[in-house]
Amino acid sequence: MGGTEASVREAVLLLSGGLDSSTVAGILHAQGTRFRAMTISYGQRHDRELRAAERIAEYFGALEHLRIEIDFRKIGGSALLDNNQSLSSGGKGIPPTYVPARNTVFISLALALAEARGCDAVFIGANAVDYSGYPDCRPEYIEEFNRLSALATKRGVEGDPIIIIAPLMQMSKAEIIKLGTELGVPYELTWSCYRGGEKACGVCDSCLYRLKGFREAGIRDPIEYENQ
């Protein structure tokens, strides 16, 4: 939690309901930053993460929780949008769960909300250490979006740009979980699994990264899994 984050008075948080964005909600709450949560329903396979986002936003007292509906299924190009595609990456290249330009669309919407509501920043739980190889989860991507914010908004043109902040960018999953646990993040309310069953599958890439993080942190994952 750096000085830049601490100086933000009010922010928009892109809240998926997963482990990372929920930890960012805990950070904002701990440092006394008021925030408005934005969750995007984009045609993903299930709504478990959307329900998780609602619980996290309520838990941390978000000023508002705005749910935006966009049907990425009309575009396609991702296993998260097509039940007939395999979710497994096989550990090679950018995985099939990558959704084309998803974070670019999401941050743009959050930037619009931030400018409309007079917020100082947009927070996102992007992470470049323990992640699945998505090109829009890298430090240079966030840097470029900050340049875009300065160029493409009224606030930016007037010399007071809205900043895009990814406070977990250089942290491992274990470090994120340790920090969130210290901050009292209710990980039992979160959802990371790409599948939408009653229990997390325990075998998709997202579950594997999450389980690895809890194991390395020496903390028990409070959610249930079909396979571990």
PDB file of C-alpha atoms in Angstrom:
ATOM      1  CA  MET A   1       0.000   0.000   0.000  1.00  0.00           C
ATOM      2  CA  GLY A   2       1.922   2.970  -1.285  1.00  0.00           C
ATOM      3  CA  GLY A   3       1.582   6.706  -0.842  1.00  0.00           C
ATOM      4  CA  THR A   4      -0.288   7.151  -4.115  1.00  0.00           C
ATOM      5  CA  GLU A   5      -3.065   4.793  -3.038  1.00  0.00           C
ATOM      6  CA  ALA A   6      -3.306   6.345   0.413  1.00  0.00           C
ATOM      7  CA  SER A   7      -3.777   9.849  -1.040  1.00  0.00           C
ATOM      8  CA  VAL A   8      -6.862   8.834  -3.048  1.00  0.00           C
ATOM      9  CA  ARG A   9     -10.047  10.185  -1.480  1.00  0.00           C
ATOM     10  CA  GLU A  10     -12.584   8.206  -3.498  1.00  0.00           C
ATOM     11  CA  ALA A  11     -12.143   5.487  -6.094  1.00  0.00           C
ATOM     12  CA  VAL A  12     -13.853   3.065  -8.403  1.00  0.00           C
ATOM     13  CA  LEU A  13     -12.963  -0.588  -7.827  1.00  0.00           C
ATOM     14  CA  LEU A  14     -13.371  -3.185 -10.562  1.00  0.00           C
ATOM     15  CA  LEU A  15     -14.757  -5.966  -8.379  1.00  0.00           C
ATOM     16  CA  SER A  16     -15.086  -9.424  -9.892  1.00  0.00           C
ATOM     17  CA  GLY A  17     -15.794 -11.277  -6.659  1.00  0.00           C
ATOM     18  CA  GLY A  18     -12.510 -13.163  -6.957  1.00  0.00           C
ATOM     19  CA  LEU A  19      -9.591 -13.324  -4.556  1.00  0.00           C
ATOM     20  CA  ASP A  20      -7.523 -10.466  -5.980  1.00  0.00           C
ATOM     21  CA  SER A  21     -10.164  -7.764  -6.417  1.00  0.00           C
ATOM     22  CA  SER A  22     -11.660  -8.657  -3.019  1.00  0.00           C
ATOM     23  CA  THR A  23      -8.225  -8.150  -1.459  1.00  0.00           C
ATOM     24  CA  VAL A  24      -8.074  -4.713  -3.094  1.00  0.00           C
ATOM     25  CA  ALA A  25     -11.465  -3.955  -1.499  1.00  0.00           C
ATOM     26  CA  GLY A  26      -9.864  -4.847   1.841  1.00  0.00           C
ATOM     27  CA  ILE A  27      -6.940  -2.526   1.149  1.00  0.00           C
ATOM     28  CA  LEU A  28      -9.230   0.390   0.311  1.00  0.00           C
ATOM     29  CA  HIS A  29     -11.337  -0.231   3.397  1.00  0.00           C
ATOM     30  CA  ALA A  30      -8.259  -0.456   5.643  1.00  0.00           C
ATOM     31  CA  GLN A  31      -6.819   2.837   4.434  1.00  0.00           C
ATOM     32  CA  GLY A  32     -10.159   4.618   4.692  1.00  0.00           C
ATOM     33  CA  THR A  33     -10.648   5.163   0.955  1.00  0.00           C
ATOM     34  CA  ARG A  34     -14.289   5.372  -0.024  1.00  0.00           C
ATOM     35  CA  PHE A  35     -15.006   3.351  -3.123  1.00  0.00           C
ATOM     36  CA  ARG A  36     -17.683   2.554  -5.656  1.00  0.00           C
ATOM     37  CA  ALA A  37     -17.657  -1.007  -6.924  1.00  0.00           C
ATOM     38  CA  MET A  38     -18.230  -1.913 -10.557  1.00  0.00           C
ATOM     39  CA  THR A  39     -18.875  -5.513 -11.590  1.00  0.00           C
ATOM     40  CA  ILE A  40     -19.194  -6.566 -15.222  1.00  0.00           C
ATOM     41  CA  SER A  41     -21.495  -9.365 -16.313  1.00  0.00           C
ATOM     42  CA  TYR A  42     -19.986 -10.154 -19.705  1.00  0.00           C
ATOM     43  CA  GLY A  43     -21.544 -13.485 -20.629  1.00  0.00           C
ATOM     44  CA  GLN A  44     -19.220 -15.675 -18.561  1.00  0.00           C
ATOM     45  CA  ARG A  45     -20.162 -19.309 -17.942  1.00  0.00           C
ATOM     46  CA  HIS A  46     -21.769 -18.731 -14.541  1.00  0.00           C
ATOM     47  CA  ASP A  47     -22.887 -16.021 -12.128  1.00  0.00           C
ATOM     48  CA  ARG A  48     -21.158 -17.284  -8.977  1.00  0.00           C
ATOM     49  CA  GLU A  49     -18.498 -14.569  -9.125  1.00  0.00           C
ATOM     50  CA  LEU A  50     -21.192 -11.920  -9.652  1.00  0.00           C
ATOM     51  CA  ARG A  51     -22.952 -13.025  -6.475  1.00  0.00           C
ATOM     52  CA  ALA A  52     -19.616 -13.060  -4.672  1.00  0.00           C
ATOM     53  CA  ALA A  53     -18.972  -9.476  -5.793  1.00  0.00           C
ATOM     54  CA  GLU A  54     -22.303  -8.390  -4.319  1.00  0.00           C
ATOM     55  CA  ARG A  55     -21.377  -9.890  -0.953  1.00  0.00           C
ATOM     56  CA  ILE A  56     -17.891  -8.335  -0.936  1.00  0.00           C
ATOM     57  CA  ALA A  57     -19.209  -4.881  -1.898  1.00  0.00           C
ATOM     58  CA  GLU A  58     -21.730  -5.054   0.931  1.00  0.00           C
ATOM     59  CA  TYR A  59     -19.178  -6.400   3.407  1.00  0.00           C
ATOM     60  CA  PHE A  60     -16.771  -3.518   2.840  1.00  0.00           C
ATOM     61  CA  GLY A  61     -19.449  -0.831   2.621  1.00  0.00           C
ATOM     62  CA  ALA A  62     -19.062   0.275  -0.999  1.00  0.00           C
ATOM     63  CA  LEU A  63     -20.754   3.612  -1.674  1.00  0.00           C
ATOM     64  CA  GLU A  64     -22.529   1.931  -4.583  1.00  0.00           C
ATOM     65  CA  HIS A  65     -22.262  -1.304  -6.496  1.00  0.00           C
ATOM     66  CA  LEU A  66     -22.905  -0.848 -10.172  1.00  0.00           C
ATOM     67  CA  ARG A  67     -23.428  -3.969 -12.279  1.00  0.00           C
ATOM     68  CA  ILE A  68     -22.876  -3.499 -15.998  1.00  0.00           C
ATOM     69  CA  GLU A  69     -24.205  -5.980 -18.567  1.00  0.00           C
ATOM     70  CA  ILE A  70     -22.135  -6.593 -21.723  1.00  0.00           C
ATOM     71  CA  ASP A  71     -22.547  -9.722 -23.828  1.00  0.00           C
ATOM     72  CA  PHE A  72     -19.047 -10.686 -24.938  1.00  0.00           C
ATOM     73  CA  ARG A  73     -20.509 -13.949 -26.257  1.00  0.00           C
ATOM     74  CA  LYS A  74     -21.494 -12.044 -29.396  1.00  0.00           C
ATOM     75  CA  ILE A  75     -17.773 -11.500 -29.985  1.00  0.00           C
ATOM     76  CA  GLY A  76     -16.458 -14.820 -28.704  1.00  0.00           C
ATOM     77  CA  GLY A  77     -12.834 -15.841 -28.718  1.00  0.00           C
ATOM     78  CA  SER A  78     -12.641 -17.287 -25.188  1.00  0.00           C
ATOM     79  CA  ALA A  79     -13.339 -20.539 -23.380  1.00  0.00           C
ATOM     80  CA  LEU A  80     -14.976 -18.483 -20.621  1.00  0.00           C
ATOM     81  CA  LEU A  81     -17.702 -17.581 -23.106  1.00  0.00           C
ATOM     82  CA  ASP A  82     -18.218 -20.980 -24.716  1.00  0.00           C
ATOM     83  CA  ASN A  83     -19.195 -24.083 -22.746  1.00  0.00           C
ATOM     84  CA  ASN A  84     -17.974 -26.275 -25.589  1.00  0.00           C
ATOM     85  CA  GLN A  85     -14.360 -25.137 -25.257  1.00  0.00           C
ATOM     86  CA  SER A  86     -11.863 -26.626 -22.830  1.00  0.00           C
ATOM     87  CA  LEU A  87     -10.793 -24.436 -19.911  1.00  0.00           C
ATOM     88  CA  SER A  88      -7.422 -26.117 -19.618  1.00  0.00           C
ATOM     89  CA  SER A  89      -4.377 -24.175 -20.780  1.00  0.00           C
ATOM     90  CA  GLY A  90      -1.928 -27.050 -20.895  1.00  0.00           C
ATOM     91  CA  GLY A  91       0.665 -24.587 -19.620  1.00  0.00           C
ATOM     92  CA  LYS A  92       1.534 -23.220 -23.060  1.00  0.00           C
ATOM     93  CA  GLY A  93       1.094 -19.649 -24.294  1.00  0.00           C
ATOM     94  CA  ILE A  94      -1.834 -17.397 -23.550  1.00  0.00           C
ATOM     95  CA  PRO A  95      -4.585 -19.657 -22.174  1.00  0.00           C
ATOM     96  CA  PRO A  96      -7.992 -20.222 -23.792  1.00  0.00           C
ATOM     97  CA  THR A  97      -9.628 -18.385 -20.876  1.00  0.00           C
ATOM     98  CA  TYR A  98      -8.219 -15.075 -22.105  1.00  0.00           C
ATOM     99  CA  VAL A  99     -11.125 -12.834 -23.170  1.00  0.00           C
ATOM    100  CA  PRO A 100     -10.070 -10.495 -26.017  1.00  0.00           C
ATOM    101  CA  ALA A 101      -9.570  -6.913 -24.751  1.00  0.00           C
ATOM    102  CA  ARG A 102     -11.604  -7.600 -21.606  1.00  0.00           C
ATOM    103  CA  ASN A 103      -9.602  -5.449 -19.206  1.00  0.00           C
ATOM    104  CA  THR A 104      -9.405  -2.656 -21.778  1.00  0.00           C
ATOM    105  CA  VAL A 105     -13.202  -2.545 -21.943  1.00  0.00           C
ATOM    106  CA  PHE A 106     -13.572  -2.932 -18.160  1.00  0.00           C
ATOM    107  CA  ILE A 107     -11.101  -0.199 -17.246  1.00  0.00           C
ATOM    108  CA  SER A 108     -12.656   2.134 -19.814  1.00  0.00           C
ATOM    109  CA  LEU A 109     -16.058   1.681 -18.174  1.00  0.00           C
ATOM    110  CA  ALA A 110     -14.580   2.169 -14.709  1.00  0.00           C
ATOM    111  CA  LEU A 111     -12.770   5.283 -15.928  1.00  0.00           C
ATOM    112  CA  ALA A 112     -16.067   6.663 -17.221  1.00  0.00           C
ATOM    113  CA  LEU A 113     -17.740   6.017 -13.861  1.00  0.00           C
ATOM    114  CA  ALA A 114     -14.821   7.583 -11.994  1.00  0.00           C
ATOM    115  CA  GLU A 115     -15.023  10.753 -14.071  1.00  0.00           C
ATOM    116  CA  ALA A 116     -18.805  10.936 -13.788  1.00  0.00           C
ATOM    117  CA  ARG A 117     -18.704  10.489  -9.991  1.00  0.00           C
ATOM    118  CA  GLY A 118     -15.678  12.690  -9.338  1.00  0.00           C
ATOM    119  CA  CYS A 119     -13.415   9.854  -8.194  1.00  0.00           C
ATOM    120  CA  ASP A 120      -9.633  10.133  -8.169  1.00  0.00           C
ATOM    121  CA  ALA A 121      -8.657   6.629  -9.227  1.00  0.00           C
ATOM    122  CA  VAL A 122      -9.637   3.280 -10.667  1.00  0.00           C
ATOM    123  CA  PHE A 123      -8.374   0.226  -8.800  1.00  0.00           C
ATOM    124  CA  ILE A 124      -7.986  -3.199 -10.385  1.00  0.00           C
ATOM    125  CA  GLY A 125      -6.707  -6.491  -8.967  1.00  0.00           C
ATOM    126  CA  ALA A 126      -4.411  -7.252 -11.915  1.00  0.00           C
ATOM    127  CA  ASN A 127      -1.352  -9.308 -11.023  1.00  0.00           C
ATOM    128  CA  ALA A 128       1.792 -10.093 -13.032  1.00  0.00           C
ATOM    129  CA  VAL A 129       3.462 -12.633 -10.740  1.00  0.00           C
ATOM    130  CA  ASP A 130       1.065 -15.558 -10.246  1.00  0.00           C
ATOM    131  CA  TYR A 131      -1.230 -15.114 -13.222  1.00  0.00           C
ATOM    132  CA  SER A 132      -2.302 -17.053 -16.294  1.00  0.00           C
ATOM    133  CA  GLY A 133      -0.324 -15.128 -18.922  1.00  0.00           C
ATOM    134  CA  TYR A 134      -2.964 -12.580 -19.869  1.00  0.00           C
ATOM    135  CA  PRO A 135      -1.413  -9.624 -21.762  1.00  0.00           C
ATOM    136  CA  ASP A 136      -3.722  -7.141 -19.986  1.00  0.00           C
ATOM    137  CA  CYS A 137      -2.385  -8.038 -16.525  1.00  0.00           C
ATOM    138  CA  ARG A 138       1.085  -6.543 -16.907  1.00  0.00           C
ATOM    139  CA  PRO A 139       2.679  -3.383 -15.441  1.00  0.00           C
ATOM    140  CA  GLU A 140       3.334  -1.860 -18.869  1.00  0.00           C
ATOM    141  CA  TYR A 141      -0.346  -2.265 -19.737  1.00  0.00           C
ATOM    142  CA  ILE A 142      -1.414  -0.275 -16.661  1.00  0.00           C
ATOM    143  CA  GLU A 143       1.230   2.362 -17.451  1.00  0.00           C
ATOM    144  CA  GLU A 144      -0.151   2.782 -20.959  1.00  0.00           C
ATOM    145  CA  PHE A 145      -3.699   3.076 -19.660  1.00  0.00           C
ATOM    146  CA  ASN A 146      -2.613   5.860 -17.326  1.00  0.00           C
ATOM    147  CA  ARG A 147      -1.261   7.720 -20.330  1.00  0.00           C
ATOM    148  CA  LEU A 148      -4.574   7.156 -22.090  1.00  0.00           C
ATOM    149  CA  SER A 149      -6.480   8.473 -19.060  1.00  0.00           C
ATOM    150  CA  ALA A 150      -4.453  11.681 -19.200  1.00  0.00           C
ATOM    151  CA  LEU A 151      -5.180  12.089 -22.911  1.00  0.00           C
ATOM    152  CA  ALA A 152      -8.753  10.912 -23.324  1.00  0.00           C
ATOM    153  CA  THR A 153     -10.716  12.439 -20.415  1.00  0.00           C
ATOM    154  CA  LYS A 154     -11.819  15.927 -19.452  1.00  0.00           C
ATOM    155  CA  ARG A 155     -10.029  15.473 -16.124  1.00  0.00           C
ATOM    156  CA  GLY A 156      -6.838  14.532 -17.913  1.00  0.00           C
ATOM    157  CA  VAL A 157      -6.943  17.478 -20.319  1.00  0.00           C
ATOM    158  CA  GLU A 158      -7.499  19.808 -17.362  1.00  0.00           C
ATOM    159  CA  GLY A 159      -4.383  18.461 -15.645  1.00  0.00           C
ATOM    160  CA  ASP A 160      -5.997  16.260 -12.999  1.00  0.00           C
ATOM    161  CA  PRO A 161      -6.123  12.778 -14.571  1.00  0.00           C
ATOM    162  CA  ILE A 162      -7.807   9.811 -12.962  1.00  0.00           C
ATOM    163  CA  ILE A 163      -5.096   7.284 -12.155  1.00  0.00           C
ATOM    164  CA  ILE A 164      -5.282   3.542 -12.719  1.00  0.00           C
ATOM    165  CA  ILE A 165      -3.813   1.622  -9.772  1.00  0.00           C
ATOM    166  CA  ALA A 166      -3.061  -2.108  -9.548  1.00  0.00           C
ATOM    167  CA  PRO A 167      -1.722  -2.474  -5.981  1.00  0.00           C
ATOM    168  CA  LEU A 168      -1.213  -6.250  -6.229  1.00  0.00           C
ATOM    169  CA  MET A 169       0.739  -6.167  -9.485  1.00  0.00           C
ATOM    170  CA  GLN A 170       4.088  -7.342  -8.107  1.00  0.00           C
ATOM    171  CA  MET A 171       2.797  -9.640  -5.353  1.00  0.00           C
ATOM    172  CA  SER A 172       2.620 -13.423  -5.398  1.00  0.00           C
ATOM    173  CA  LYS A 173      -0.684 -15.130  -4.644  1.00  0.00           C
ATOM    174  CA  ALA A 174       0.698 -16.181  -1.257  1.00  0.00           C
ATOM    175  CA  GLU A 175       1.633 -12.575  -0.441  1.00  0.00           C
ATOM    176  CA  ILE A 176      -1.803 -11.383  -1.524  1.00  0.00           C
ATOM    177  CA  ILE A 177      -3.524 -13.962   0.661  1.00  0.00           C
ATOM    178  CA  LYS A 178      -1.354 -13.132   3.674  1.00  0.00           C
ATOM    179  CA  LEU A 179      -2.109  -9.426   3.274  1.00  0.00           C
ATOM    180  CA  GLY A 180      -5.819 -10.042   2.798  1.00  0.00           C
ATOM    181  CA  THR A 181      -5.950 -12.279   5.840  1.00  0.00           C
ATOM    182  CA  GLU A 182      -4.289  -9.557   7.930  1.00  0.00           C
ATOM    183  CA  LEU A 183      -6.884  -7.080   6.640  1.00  0.00           C
ATOM    184  CA  GLY A 184      -9.786  -9.400   7.420  1.00  0.00           C
ATOM    185  CA  VAL A 185     -10.837 -10.088   3.828  1.00  0.00           C
ATOM    186  CA  PRO A 186     -13.622 -12.719   3.984  1.00  0.00           C
ATOM    187  CA  TYR A 187     -12.191 -15.164   1.455  1.00  0.00           C
ATOM    188  CA  GLU A 188     -15.047 -17.543   2.223  1.00  0.00           C
ATOM    189  CA  LEU A 189     -17.294 -15.113   0.314  1.00  0.00           C
ATOM    190  CA  THR A 190     -15.092 -15.020  -2.790  1.00  0.00           C
ATOM    191  CA  TRP A 191     -15.185 -17.183  -5.911  1.00  0.00           C
ATOM    192  CA  SER A 192     -12.314 -17.940  -8.290  1.00  0.00           C
ATOM    193  CA  CYS A 193     -13.331 -21.107 -10.155  1.00  0.00           C
ATOM    194  CA  TYR A 194     -13.986 -20.857 -13.889  1.00  0.00           C
ATOM    195  CA  ARG A 195     -16.791 -23.385 -13.479  1.00  0.00           C
ATOM    196  CA  GLY A 196     -19.994 -22.524 -11.628  1.00  0.00           C
ATOM    197  CA  GLY A 197     -20.839 -25.557  -9.533  1.00  0.00           C
ATOM    198  CA  GLU A 198     -21.798 -25.710  -5.875  1.00  0.00           C
ATOM    199  CA  LYS A 199     -18.151 -26.333  -5.081  1.00  0.00           C
ATOM    200  CA  ALA A 200     -15.050 -25.008  -6.842  1.00  0.00           C
ATOM    201  CA  CYS A 201     -13.655 -27.593  -9.265  1.00  0.00           C
ATOM    202  CA  GLY A 202     -10.085 -27.527  -7.958  1.00  0.00           C
ATOM    203  CA  VAL A 203      -8.593 -28.319 -11.370  1.00  0.00           C
ATOM    204  CA  CYS A 204      -9.042 -25.239 -13.598  1.00  0.00           C
ATOM    205  CA  ASP A 205      -6.141 -22.783 -13.852  1.00  0.00           C
ATOM    206  CA  SER A 206      -7.819 -20.262 -11.562  1.00  0.00           C
ATOM    207  CA  CYS A 207      -8.439 -22.844  -8.834  1.00  0.00           C
ATOM    208  CA  LEU A 208      -4.880 -24.135  -9.140  1.00  0.00           C
ATOM    209  CA  TYR A 209      -3.366 -20.657  -8.720  1.00  0.00           C
ATOM    210  CA  ARG A 210      -5.630 -20.003  -5.752  1.00  0.00           C
ATOM    211  CA  LEU A 211      -4.885 -23.330  -4.052  1.00  0.00           C
ATOM    212  CA  LYS A 212      -1.147 -22.863  -4.639  1.00  0.00           C
ATOM    213  CA  GLY A 213      -1.340 -19.418  -3.052  1.00  0.00           C
ATOM    214  CA  PHE A 214      -3.108 -20.615   0.076  1.00  0.00           C
ATOM    215  CA  ARG A 215      -0.747 -23.572   0.377  1.00  0.00           C
ATOM    216  CA  GLU A 216       2.353 -21.367   0.112  1.00  0.00           C
ATOM    217  CA  ALA A 217       0.844 -18.859   2.543  1.00  0.00           C
ATOM    218  CA  GLY A 218       0.264 -21.644   5.080  1.00  0.00           C
ATOM    219  CA  ILE A 219      -3.413 -20.682   5.350  1.00  0.00           C
ATOM    220  CA  ARG A 220      -6.437 -22.904   4.786  1.00  0.00           C
ATOM    221  CA  ASP A 221      -8.658 -21.911   1.883  1.00  0.00           C
ATOM    222  CA  PRO A 222     -12.132 -21.512   3.426  1.00  0.00           C
ATOM    223  CA  ILE A 223     -14.112 -22.504   0.320  1.00  0.00           C
ATOM    224  CA  GLU A 224     -15.005 -26.079  -0.657  1.00  0.00           C
ATOM    225  CA  TYR A 225     -13.533 -27.940  -3.626  1.00  0.00           C
ATOM    226  CA  GLU A 226     -14.592 -31.004  -5.557  1.00  0.00           C
ATOM    227  CA  ASN A 227     -10.952 -31.969  -6.095  1.00  0.00           C
ATOM    228  CA  GLN A 228      -7.838 -30.955  -4.157  1.00  0.00           C
TER     229      GLN A 228
END
